[in-house]
Amino acid sequence: MNKSELFYELHERYGAVTRARGTFLYTKKGVRLTDLYQEAGRAILGWEGGNSFTIFKNILSRGQTGSFICEESSFSRLQKAVSELFASDRTIFCFNSLKDAFNAGLALFSEGTNVYCPWNILNEKIKIPETPGLILTPPLPWAETIFIYAADTALLQKTPEALLLVKGAVKLPFALEAAITRSIYNLIKALQERSEKDWFIYDTILTKYWERKGPYLYPKIPQSKYQDFILHCLECGLIISPDYNQPSIVPFGADLGVFTKLKNSPFSF
């Protein structure tokens, strides 16, 4: 099942989504659904986007929506935020696909590019500040076509000619760039506040169906039965990852009661 099919099933059962807040989606039929998919991690800080969308809205209200330069240092601020997140000086490039971001990594550093996932225990193993290239999915519940490639600036300066091999980089609209910058600072703050204590409280229910690593949930369900499990969860008011290889995410801040239907109607596998 892909994301479009999942959302079609959601709409068929509960109607259109009329509001999204935190880890919850509210539908036209008056149903509140708990989101464990979270747009493949883009909504990991919550669907409302916090003050990121406030900044976005304020810029739109000023009409700064053209291709003109709106602020001299806007991109450097985004680059500074990414550098602070990775605790190392970074030169960034924005792309509209994960494939293009990976290709940039291959062009700049034939080895040493990794995808960054916040709170992932693998981050410690790969030593984030020392990794030549990192691909970041902005923690902003917006379009799924924004990926940031963050290259180690010191290494890049040793082979500046490699920049000629980077293809497909795009310039973000000013309002979206500012919102993403704020979302990264929000992530830095959340990294200091959220920890194991915020996720293990759900283990009594979730670990029957998933193996949990930090906030990420990897299915124990056989892949052959995973689509049936997706639909079963949807009937229980839970939205999980439609992709077997894309982990679901613990719904930070949700009451344990959101899993009552799943607990009372277990899935057999």
Coordinates of N, CA and C in Angstrom, one line a residue, residues 40 42 92-102 115 134-138 143-150 168-170 172 180:
A40 N 5.8 10.5 7.2 CA 7.1 9.9 7.1 C 8.2 10.7 7.9
R42 N 7.9 14.1 8.7 CA 7.9 15.5 8.6 C 7.0 16.2 9.6
I92 N 24.9 23.8 2.6 CA 23.7 23.1 2.3 C 23.2 23.3 0.8
F93 N 22.5 22.3 0.4 CA 21.8 22.3 -1.0 C 20.4 21.8 -0.8
C94 N 19.5 22.4 -1.4 CA 18.1 21.9 -1.3 C 17.7 21.2 -2.6
F95 N 16.9 20.1 -2.5 CA 16.5 19.3 -3.6 C 15.0 19.0 -3.5
N96 N 14.4 18.6 -4.6 CA 13.0 18.3 -4.6 C 12.8 16.7 -4.6
S97 N 13.8 16.0 -4.5 CA 13.7 14.5 -4.3 C 14.9 14.0 -3.5
L98 N 14.6 12.8 -2.9 CA 15.6 12.1 -2.1 C 16.7 11.6 -3.1
K99 N 16.3 11.2 -4.3 CA 17.2 10.7 -5.2 C 18.3 11.8 -5.6
D100 N 17.8 13.0 -5.9 CA 18.7 14.1 -6.2 C 19.6 14.4 -5.1
A101 N 19.1 14.4 -3.9 CA 20.0 14.6 -2.7 C 21.1 13.6 -2.6
F102 N 20.7 12.3 -2.8 CA 21.7 11.2 -2.8 C 22.7 11.4 -3.9
V115 N 21.4 9.3 5.7 CA 20.2 10.0 6.0 C 20.0 10.2 7.5
L134 N 25.1 14.7 5.0 CA 23.9 14.2 5.7 C 22.7 14.8 4.9
I135 N 21.7 13.9 4.8 CA 20.5 14.3 4.1 C 19.4 14.5 5.2
L136 N 18.8 15.7 5.2 CA 17.8 16.0 6.3 C 16.5 16.2 5.6
T137 N 15.5 15.6 6.2 CA 14.1 15.8 5.8 C 13.6 16.9 6.8
P138 N 13.3 18.1 6.4 CA 12.9 19.1 7.3 C 11.7 18.7 8.2
A143 N 5.1 20.0 2.0 CA 5.2 19.2 0.8 C 6.2 18.1 1.1
E144 N 6.1 16.9 0.4 CA 7.0 15.9 0.6 C 8.2 16.0 -0.4
T145 N 8.4 17.1 -1.0 CA 9.4 17.3 -2.0 C 10.5 18.2 -1.6
I146 N 10.9 18.3 -0.3 CA 12.0 19.1 0.1 C 12.9 18.3 0.9
F147 N 14.2 18.2 0.4 CA 15.2 17.5 1.1 C 16.5 18.4 1.1
I148 N 17.2 18.4 2.2 CA 18.4 19.2 2.4 C 19.6 18.3 2.5
Y149 N 20.6 18.6 1.6 CA 21.9 17.9 1.7 C 22.9 18.8 2.4
A150 N 23.4 18.3 3.5 CA 24.4 19.1 4.3 C 25.8 18.6 4.1
G168 N 20.6 19.6 -10.0 CA 19.2 19.5 -9.5 C 18.9 20.3 -8.2
A169 N 19.9 21.1 -7.7 CA 19.6 21.9 -6.5 C 18.6 23.0 -6.9
V170 N 17.8 23.3 -5.9 CA 16.7 24.3 -6.1 C 16.8 25.4 -5.1
L172 N 14.6 27.6 -2.6 CA 13.3 27.6 -1.9 C 12.7 29.0 -1.9
I180 N 11.1 26.6 7.3 CA 12.0 25.4 7.5 C 13.1 25.8 8.5

